[in-house]
mmCIF file of C-alpha atoms in Angstrom:
data_model
loop_
_atom_site.group_PDB
_atom_site.id
_atom_site.type_symbol
_atom_site.label_atom_id
_atom_site.label_comp_id
_atom_site.label_asym_id
_atom_site.label_seq_id
_atom_site.Cartn_x
_atom_site.Cartn_y
_atom_site.Cartn_z
ATOM 1 C CA UNK A 6 12.447 25.691 23.935
ATOM 2 C CA UNK A 7 15.460 28.448 21.789
ATOM 3 C CA UNK A 8 13.338 30.522 18.884
ATOM 4 C CA UNK A 9 16.123 32.368 18.579
ATOM 5 C CA UNK A 10 18.813 31.522 15.369
ATOM 6 C CA UNK A 11 18.709 32.637 11.755
ATOM 7 C CA UNK A 12 16.752 29.663 11.112
ATOM 8 C CA UNK A 13 13.784 29.965 13.527
ATOM 9 C CA UNK A 14 14.400 33.848 12.655
ATOM 10 C CA UNK A 15 13.883 32.731 8.806
ATOM 11 C CA UNK A 16 10.524 31.117 9.856
ATOM 12 C CA UNK A 17 9.281 33.626 12.366
ATOM 13 C CA UNK A 18 9.926 36.782 9.142
ATOM 14 C CA UNK A 19 7.537 34.119 6.688
ATOM 15 C CA UNK A 20 4.218 34.603 9.660
ATOM 16 C CA UNK A 21 5.440 38.367 10.481
ATOM 17 C CA UNK A 22 5.313 38.584 6.149
ATOM 18 C CA UNK A 23 2.112 37.407 6.002
ATOM 19 C CA UNK A 24 3.211 34.806 3.571
ATOM 20 C CA UNK A 25 2.168 32.116 5.047
ATOM 21 C CA UNK A 26 -0.270 32.147 8.878
ATOM 22 C CA UNK A 27 1.265 29.674 10.533
ATOM 23 C CA UNK A 28 4.727 27.926 10.762
ATOM 24 C CA UNK A 29 6.831 25.289 12.244
ATOM 25 C CA UNK A 30 9.808 24.360 12.122
ATOM 26 C CA UNK A 31 11.995 22.096 13.770
ATOM 27 C CA UNK A 32 15.917 21.177 13.455
ATOM 28 C CA UNK A 33 17.212 17.682 14.065
ATOM 29 C CA UNK A 34 20.994 16.549 14.016
ATOM 30 C CA UNK A 35 21.840 11.864 14.315
ATOM 31 C CA UNK A 36 21.455 12.760 17.414
ATOM 32 C CA UNK A 37 17.804 13.702 17.686
ATOM 33 C CA UNK A 38 15.407 16.369 18.228
ATOM 34 C CA UNK A 39 17.254 19.897 19.153
ATOM 35 C CA UNK A 40 14.372 22.333 18.332
ATOM 36 C CA UNK A 41 10.971 23.230 17.867
ATOM 37 C CA UNK A 42 9.218 26.407 17.175
ATOM 38 C CA UNK A 43 5.540 27.511 16.105
ATOM 39 C CA UNK A 44 4.588 30.465 15.401
ATOM 40 C CA UNK A 45 1.555 32.017 14.174
ATOM 41 C CA UNK A 46 -2.256 31.374 14.511
ATOM 42 C CA UNK A 47 -4.935 31.040 12.181
ATOM 43 C CA UNK A 48 -8.993 31.309 12.168
ATOM 44 C CA UNK A 49 -8.175 31.147 15.860
ATOM 45 C CA UNK A 50 -5.989 28.095 16.537
ATOM 46 C CA UNK A 51 -2.120 28.720 17.852
ATOM 47 C CA UNK A 52 0.337 26.836 15.831
ATOM 48 C CA UNK A 53 2.305 24.685 18.119
ATOM 49 C CA UNK A 54 5.365 22.079 17.851
ATOM 50 C CA UNK A 55 2.929 18.911 17.396
ATOM 51 C CA UNK A 56 -0.110 19.943 15.380
ATOM 52 C CA UNK A 57 -0.201 17.533 12.214
ATOM 53 C CA UNK A 58 0.355 19.298 8.634
ATOM 54 C CA UNK A 59 -1.281 18.244 5.032
ATOM 55 C CA UNK A 60 2.932 16.659 3.485
ATOM 56 C CA UNK A 61 1.532 16.540 0.171
ATOM 57 C CA UNK A 62 4.849 15.733 -1.739
ATOM 58 C CA UNK A 63 7.093 15.369 1.526
ATOM 59 C CA UNK A 64 5.408 12.068 1.251
ATOM 60 C CA UNK A 65 6.631 10.836 -2.180
ATOM 61 C CA UNK A 66 10.778 9.468 -0.270
ATOM 62 C CA UNK A 67 8.330 8.212 2.775
ATOM 63 C CA UNK A 68 6.853 6.199 -0.093
ATOM 64 C CA UNK A 69 9.768 5.626 -2.240
ATOM 65 C CA UNK A 70 11.888 4.713 1.327
ATOM 66 C CA UNK A 71 8.568 1.970 1.866
ATOM 67 C CA UNK A 72 8.995 0.853 -1.810
ATOM 68 C CA UNK A 73 13.022 0.484 -1.278
ATOM 69 C CA UNK A 74 12.690 -1.702 1.830
ATOM 70 C CA UNK A 75 10.896 -4.277 0.043
ATOM 71 C CA UNK A 76 14.048 -4.449 -3.358
ATOM 72 C CA UNK A 77 16.210 -5.078 0.305
ATOM 73 C CA UNK A 78 14.778 -8.229 1.394
ATOM 74 C CA UNK A 79 15.759 -9.375 -2.499
ATOM 75 C CA UNK A 80 11.621 -9.765 -3.461
ATOM 76 C CA UNK A 81 11.719 -5.969 -6.009
ATOM 77 C CA UNK A 82 14.146 -4.903 -8.259
ATOM 78 C CA UNK A 83 14.430 -1.325 -9.262
ATOM 79 C CA UNK A 84 14.111 -2.969 -12.737
ATOM 80 C CA UNK A 85 11.201 -5.048 -12.404
ATOM 81 C CA UNK A 86 8.004 -3.732 -14.836
ATOM 82 C CA UNK A 87 5.277 -2.655 -13.367
ATOM 83 C CA UNK A 88 2.979 -5.184 -15.537
ATOM 84 C CA UNK A 89 4.095 -7.406 -14.218
ATOM 85 C CA UNK A 90 2.416 -6.411 -10.976
ATOM 86 C CA UNK A 91 -0.752 -5.034 -12.387
ATOM 87 C CA UNK A 92 -1.250 -6.952 -15.895
ATOM 88 C CA UNK A 93 -4.240 -3.850 -16.310
ATOM 89 C CA UNK A 94 -1.364 -1.450 -16.842
ATOM 90 C CA UNK A 95 0.113 0.184 -20.127
ATOM 91 C CA UNK A 96 -2.360 -1.474 -22.732
ATOM 92 C CA UNK A 97 -0.946 -0.367 -26.113
ATOM 93 C CA UNK A 98 1.860 1.021 -24.586
ATOM 94 C CA UNK A 99 5.511 -0.997 -26.696
ATOM 95 C CA UNK A 100 8.127 0.342 -23.509
ATOM 96 C CA UNK A 101 8.706 -0.996 -20.024
ATOM 97 C CA UNK A 102 7.431 1.139 -17.210
ATOM 98 C CA UNK A 103 10.370 0.387 -14.611
ATOM 99 C CA UNK A 104 10.521 0.855 -10.143
ATOM 100 C CA UNK A 105 13.229 3.286 -11.218
ATOM 101 C CA UNK A 106 11.427 5.043 -13.845
ATOM 102 C CA UNK A 107 8.569 5.072 -11.376
ATOM 103 C CA UNK A 108 11.070 6.753 -8.775
ATOM 104 C CA UNK A 109 12.398 9.298 -10.435
ATOM 105 C CA UNK A 110 9.470 10.744 -12.324
ATOM 106 C CA UNK A 111 10.577 9.390 -15.872
ATOM 107 C CA UNK A 112 7.512 7.036 -16.258
ATOM 108 C CA UNK A 113 5.981 8.700 -19.506
ATOM 109 C CA UNK A 114 2.734 8.038 -17.233
ATOM 110 C CA UNK A 115 0.939 11.122 -17.926
ATOM 111 C CA UNK A 116 -0.659 12.830 -14.348
ATOM 112 C CA UNK A 117 -4.619 12.378 -13.296
ATOM 113 C CA UNK A 118 -5.848 14.887 -11.421
ATOM 114 C CA UNK A 119 -4.796 14.540 -7.284
ATOM 115 C CA UNK A 120 -8.666 14.523 -7.318
ATOM 116 C CA UNK A 121 -11.141 13.399 -8.973
ATOM 117 C CA UNK A 122 -13.449 10.655 -7.951
ATOM 118 C CA UNK A 123 -12.019 7.461 -9.271
ATOM 119 C CA UNK A 124 -9.726 4.870 -7.363
ATOM 120 C CA UNK A 125 -6.209 5.609 -7.655
ATOM 121 C CA UNK A 126 -5.353 2.041 -8.972
ATOM 122 C CA UNK A 127 -8.522 2.890 -11.722
ATOM 123 C CA UNK A 128 -6.850 6.165 -12.235
ATOM 124 C CA UNK A 129 -2.925 4.860 -12.865
ATOM 125 C CA UNK A 130 -4.841 1.756 -15.209
ATOM 126 C CA UNK A 131 -5.902 4.038 -17.257
ATOM 127 C CA UNK A 132 -4.122 6.900 -17.811
ATOM 128 C CA UNK A 133 -2.390 7.532 -20.857
ATOM 129 C CA UNK A 134 1.176 7.679 -22.221
ATOM 130 C CA UNK A 135 2.472 10.714 -22.360
ATOM 131 C CA UNK A 136 6.465 9.738 -23.222
ATOM 132 C CA UNK A 137 8.641 6.378 -23.981
ATOM 133 C CA UNK A 138 9.382 5.717 -20.501
ATOM 134 C CA UNK A 139 13.048 6.687 -19.852
ATOM 135 C CA UNK A 140 13.405 9.451 -22.055
ATOM 136 C CA UNK A 141 12.165 12.713 -19.917
ATOM 137 C CA UNK A 142 11.530 13.771 -16.780
ATOM 138 C CA UNK A 143 8.256 14.825 -15.938
ATOM 139 C CA UNK A 144 6.574 15.286 -12.718
ATOM 140 C CA UNK A 145 4.648 13.150 -11.668
ATOM 141 C CA UNK A 146 2.394 11.763 -9.010
ATOM 142 C CA UNK A 147 0.104 9.100 -10.167
ATOM 143 C CA UNK A 148 3.581 6.801 -10.881
ATOM 144 C CA UNK A 149 3.842 6.660 -6.777
ATOM 145 C CA UNK A 150 0.587 4.213 -6.471
ATOM 146 C CA UNK A 151 2.127 2.078 -9.216
ATOM 147 C CA UNK A 152 5.476 2.448 -6.596
ATOM 148 C CA UNK A 153 2.832 0.865 -3.836
ATOM 149 C CA UNK A 154 1.123 -1.332 -6.016
ATOM 150 C CA UNK A 155 4.292 -3.452 -6.812
ATOM 151 C CA UNK A 156 4.966 -3.099 -3.117
ATOM 152 C CA UNK A 157 1.829 -4.780 -2.347
ATOM 153 C CA UNK A 158 2.535 -7.156 -4.952
ATOM 154 C CA UNK A 159 5.993 -8.346 -3.929
ATOM 155 C CA UNK A 160 5.021 -8.638 0.104
ATOM 156 C CA UNK A 161 1.486 -9.185 -0.036
ATOM 157 C CA UNK A 162 0.445 -6.405 2.605
ATOM 158 C CA UNK A 163 -1.445 -3.190 2.160
ATOM 159 C CA UNK A 164 1.213 -0.223 0.859
ATOM 160 C CA UNK A 165 -0.566 1.737 3.793
ATOM 161 C CA UNK A 166 0.352 -1.004 6.303
ATOM 162 C CA UNK A 167 3.932 -0.685 5.073
ATOM 163 C CA UNK A 168 4.825 2.490 5.686
ATOM 164 C CA UNK A 169 2.804 2.252 8.799
ATOM 165 C CA UNK A 170 5.582 -0.064 9.984
ATOM 166 C CA UNK A 171 8.442 2.102 9.064
ATOM 167 C CA UNK A 172 6.813 4.706 10.669
ATOM 168 C CA UNK A 173 6.720 2.916 13.614
ATOM 169 C CA UNK A 174 10.044 1.814 13.500
ATOM 170 C CA UNK A 175 11.573 4.891 13.192
ATOM 171 C CA UNK A 176 9.749 7.466 15.737
ATOM 172 C CA UNK A 177 7.282 8.482 13.100
ATOM 173 C CA UNK A 178 3.824 7.338 14.405
ATOM 174 C CA UNK A 179 2.205 10.025 14.046
ATOM 175 C CA UNK A 180 2.441 9.691 10.315
ATOM 176 C CA UNK A 181 -0.646 9.037 8.924
ATOM 177 C CA UNK A 182 -2.951 9.363 5.616
ATOM 178 C CA UNK A 183 -6.141 9.725 8.522
ATOM 179 C CA UNK A 184 -7.691 13.387 8.375
ATOM 180 C CA UNK A 185 -8.698 12.035 12.214
ATOM 181 C CA UNK A 186 -5.446 13.584 12.898
ATOM 182 C CA UNK A 187 -7.020 17.244 12.019
ATOM 183 C CA UNK A 188 -4.883 18.648 9.936
ATOM 184 C CA UNK A 189 -4.100 22.713 9.262
ATOM 185 C CA UNK A 190 -6.672 23.986 6.622
ATOM 186 C CA UNK A 191 -5.070 24.282 4.183
ATOM 187 C CA UNK A 192 -5.311 28.075 1.923
ATOM 188 C CA UNK A 193 -5.630 28.785 -1.880
ATOM 189 C CA UNK A 194 -7.144 25.762 -2.439
ATOM 190 C CA UNK A 195 -9.933 27.843 -4.969
ATOM 191 C CA UNK A 196 -7.407 29.622 -6.751
ATOM 192 C CA UNK A 197 -5.516 26.302 -8.106
ATOM 193 C CA UNK A 198 -9.300 24.288 -8.820
ATOM 194 C CA UNK A 199 -8.222 21.445 -5.689
ATOM 195 C CA UNK A 200 -10.837 19.851 -3.927
ATOM 196 C CA UNK A 201 -8.434 18.784 -1.026
ATOM 197 C CA UNK A 202 -10.981 16.665 0.760
ATOM 198 C CA UNK A 203 -10.893 14.359 -2.701
ATOM 199 C CA UNK A 204 -7.387 14.832 -2.692
ATOM 200 C CA UNK A 205 -7.533 13.452 1.121
ATOM 201 C CA UNK A 206 -10.026 10.994 0.288
ATOM 202 C CA UNK A 207 -7.340 9.199 -2.081
ATOM 203 C CA UNK A 208 -4.930 8.139 0.371
ATOM 204 C CA UNK A 209 -1.981 8.777 -2.671
ATOM 205 C CA UNK A 210 0.945 7.288 -1.816
ATOM 206 C CA UNK A 211 2.885 10.503 -3.297
ATOM 207 C CA UNK A 212 0.911 13.115 -1.531
ATOM 208 C CA UNK A 213 -1.290 11.989 0.788
ATOM 209 C CA UNK A 214 0.227 11.795 3.787
ATOM 210 C CA UNK A 215 -0.292 14.012 7.113
ATOM 211 C CA UNK A 216 2.201 14.387 10.140
ATOM 212 C CA UNK A 217 3.876 16.523 12.609
ATOM 213 C CA UNK A 218 6.848 17.776 12.767
ATOM 214 C CA UNK A 219 8.780 15.280 15.426
ATOM 215 C CA UNK A 220 7.842 12.436 13.245
ATOM 216 C CA UNK A 221 9.702 14.068 10.409
ATOM 217 C CA UNK A 222 12.666 14.650 11.956
ATOM 218 C CA UNK A 223 13.098 11.290 14.105
ATOM 219 C CA UNK A 224 12.781 9.788 10.455
ATOM 220 C CA UNK A 225 15.030 12.284 9.615
ATOM 221 C CA UNK A 226 17.604 12.043 12.848
ATOM 222 C CA UNK A 227 17.569 8.078 11.478
ATOM 223 C CA UNK A 228 18.204 9.098 7.890
ATOM 224 C CA UNK A 229 21.845 11.047 9.227
ATOM 225 C CA UNK A 230 22.671 8.493 11.577
ATOM 226 C CA UNK A 231 22.512 5.381 8.960
ATOM 227 C CA UNK A 232 20.640 3.364 11.604
ATOM 228 C CA UNK A 233 19.043 0.785 9.157
ATOM 229 C CA UNK A 234 15.504 1.235 10.688
ATOM 230 C CA UNK A 235 14.502 3.154 7.686
ATOM 231 C CA UNK A 236 16.316 2.120 5.350
ATOM 232 C CA UNK A 237 19.392 0.214 5.089
ATOM 233 C CA UNK A 238 23.062 2.624 4.362
ATOM 234 C CA UNK A 239 23.693 1.592 0.858
ATOM 235 C CA UNK A 240 19.681 1.884 -0.380
ATOM 236 C CA UNK A 241 19.838 5.138 1.033
ATOM 237 C CA UNK A 242 23.115 5.993 -0.949
ATOM 238 C CA UNK A 243 20.857 4.641 -4.183
ATOM 239 C CA UNK A 244 18.302 6.722 -3.380
ATOM 240 C CA UNK A 245 20.152 9.907 -2.885
ATOM 241 C CA UNK A 246 22.459 9.324 -6.417
ATOM 242 C CA UNK A 247 20.358 11.534 -8.723
ATOM 243 C CA UNK A 248 18.930 9.997 -12.189
ATOM 244 C CA UNK A 249 17.260 12.857 -14.052
ATOM 245 C CA UNK A 250 20.621 15.300 -14.796
ATOM 246 C CA UNK A 251 21.672 14.546 -17.873
ATOM 247 C CA UNK A 252 17.477 14.353 -18.872
ATOM 248 C CA UNK A 253 15.460 16.904 -20.421
ATOM 249 C CA UNK A 254 12.438 18.095 -18.316
ATOM 250 C CA UNK A 255 8.652 18.847 -19.112
ATOM 251 C CA UNK A 256 7.553 21.111 -16.178
ATOM 252 C CA UNK A 257 6.007 23.964 -15.923
ATOM 253 C CA UNK A 258 8.089 25.554 -13.147
ATOM 254 C CA UNK A 259 11.444 26.154 -14.985
ATOM 255 C CA UNK A 260 12.887 27.441 -10.864
ATOM 256 C CA UNK A 261 14.010 25.786 -8.269
ATOM 257 C CA UNK A 262 15.289 23.178 -10.202
ATOM 258 C CA UNK A 263 15.359 20.187 -8.848
ATOM 259 C CA UNK A 264 17.202 16.421 -9.269
ATOM 260 C CA UNK A 265 16.071 13.178 -9.350
ATOM 261 C CA UNK A 266 16.977 10.346 -7.135
ATOM 262 C CA UNK A 267 14.418 7.628 -5.878
ATOM 263 C CA UNK A 268 11.753 9.702 -4.204
ATOM 264 C CA UNK A 269 14.446 12.753 -2.467
ATOM 265 C CA UNK A 270 14.874 15.526 -4.854
ATOM 266 C CA UNK A 271 18.255 17.339 -4.705
ATOM 267 C CA UNK A 272 18.689 20.726 -5.054
ATOM 268 C CA UNK A 273 20.400 22.082 -8.662
ATOM 269 C CA UNK A 274 21.049 25.540 -7.624
ATOM 270 C CA UNK A 275 24.259 24.004 -5.281
ATOM 271 C CA UNK A 276 26.266 27.582 -6.417
ATOM 272 C CA UNK A 277 24.000 29.125 -4.083
ATOM 273 C CA UNK A 278 24.075 27.223 -1.223
ATOM 274 C CA UNK A 279 26.331 27.089 1.886
ATOM 275 C CA UNK A 280 25.878 23.222 2.187
ATOM 276 C CA UNK A 281 26.129 20.688 -0.360
ATOM 277 C CA UNK A 282 24.465 17.376 -1.168
ATOM 278 C CA UNK A 283 21.415 18.536 0.706
ATOM 279 C CA UNK A 284 18.208 15.545 0.242
ATOM 280 C CA UNK A 285 14.441 15.491 0.977
ATOM 281 C CA UNK A 286 11.564 16.696 -0.828
ATOM 282 C CA UNK A 287 9.372 20.377 -0.669
ATOM 283 C CA UNK A 288 5.353 19.574 -0.207
ATOM 284 C CA UNK A 289 3.096 21.442 -2.810
ATOM 285 C CA UNK A 290 1.131 22.928 0.779
ATOM 286 C CA UNK A 291 4.410 25.131 1.360
ATOM 287 C CA UNK A 292 6.413 21.957 3.645
ATOM 288 C CA UNK A 293 9.747 21.442 3.712
ATOM 289 C CA UNK A 294 11.524 17.898 5.047
ATOM 290 C CA UNK A 295 15.844 17.845 3.718
ATOM 291 C CA UNK A 296 18.441 16.526 5.617
ATOM 292 C CA UNK A 297 21.644 18.178 5.240
ATOM 293 C CA UNK A 298 24.634 15.381 5.584
ATOM 294 C CA UNK A 299 27.877 17.250 5.772
ATOM 295 C CA UNK A 300 26.686 19.416 8.902
ATOM 296 C CA UNK A 301 24.542 16.318 10.565
ATOM 297 C CA UNK A 302 21.432 18.606 10.367
ATOM 298 C CA UNK A 303 17.450 18.084 8.935
ATOM 299 C CA UNK A 304 15.164 20.313 8.240
ATOM 300 C CA UNK A 305 10.890 20.592 8.973
ATOM 301 C CA UNK A 306 9.210 23.715 7.689
ATOM 302 C CA UNK A 307 5.631 23.083 8.087
ATOM 303 C CA UNK A 308 2.806 24.695 7.190
ATOM 304 C CA UNK A 309 -0.209 25.105 5.016
ATOM 305 C CA UNK A 310 -0.632 26.755 1.743
ATOM 306 C CA UNK A 311 -0.230 26.259 -1.542
ATOM 307 C CA UNK A 312 2.429 27.562 -3.702
ATOM 308 C CA UNK A 313 4.813 29.652 -1.362
ATOM 309 C CA UNK A 314 7.108 30.418 -3.365
ATOM 310 C CA UNK A 315 5.283 32.971 -5.526
ATOM 311 C CA UNK A 316 4.137 34.772 -2.197
ATOM 312 C CA UNK A 317 8.166 35.166 -1.314
ATOM 313 C CA UNK A 318 9.137 32.056 0.528
ATOM 314 C CA UNK A 319 11.829 30.892 -0.419
ATOM 315 C CA UNK A 320 14.019 28.468 0.430
ATOM 316 C CA UNK A 321 17.071 28.718 -0.438
ATOM 317 C CA UNK A 322 17.169 31.323 2.007
ATOM 318 C CA UNK A 323 16.083 28.220 4.994
ATOM 319 C CA UNK A 324 19.499 26.142 3.347
ATOM 320 C CA UNK A 325 21.669 28.702 3.837
ATOM 321 C CA UNK A 326 20.501 29.651 7.385
ATOM 322 C CA UNK A 327 19.981 25.519 8.152
ATOM 323 C CA UNK A 328 24.091 25.803 7.058
ATOM 324 C CA UNK A 329 25.007 28.000 9.635
ATOM 325 C CA UNK A 330 22.506 26.888 12.767
#
């Protein structure tokens, strides 16, 4: 296993500088996994390539692809209304929240806490309106529970079963909503006011998955190869199409600004990047999953600390290291 090169050196540096206690860095191409390296120790636990990590919002594009499989089958449309699938949603709203709105953070649903004690579906049906659907962009976790409800309405199977089917089809069979996988402990939860175990219990389609580097690299390899095992090439192209470039953003973290497709995020700071056309998603605990179609590269970075950009972890450096790897 090769443990040198710009991307691996970048990952090692995050541990050496004390920004994160552990890091797993993986690279794949459309032909398969090329390298996975692990650095650091946390509480006496040496990081290894096969460890599970809490993916947080890296869950979103995986959930989005699961839902888009129903669109491919003609069972759902991006224009379908959430209220059709979930009649209890949106009482008093005069707008229509569609599947496209849900997957692109334009739903106007006020996001409840990730770790509340009520079931997610109740959180969704009781959520207040933040703005008229489609008029603004505001990052929204609960919207992915809405998308999951629409997939269940279309297919009849529980959403978790649908997602695990996608995982099995793409060599990502380690993906799970269960803590029985023994994921690494998340640091920074007290400062953030997050009851992480409460969040885990919700099995949140927008934030609740656990996975290994191998899971994400295998899935990324399938996307780069456009094999159709996850979603068809035309579907992936639609998911990568930016839908928020001309819409005002409501955000508490202005940088790095990212545009949104359907579930996937797209870097907006392309003038700072050596590669173009990057798509993927970050996660709150420092997790990163990105595809570089021009370079035929997928990169996975897994760690376990909330708000890593505030600690000096700069993914622009990672993106440029991957572009030349």
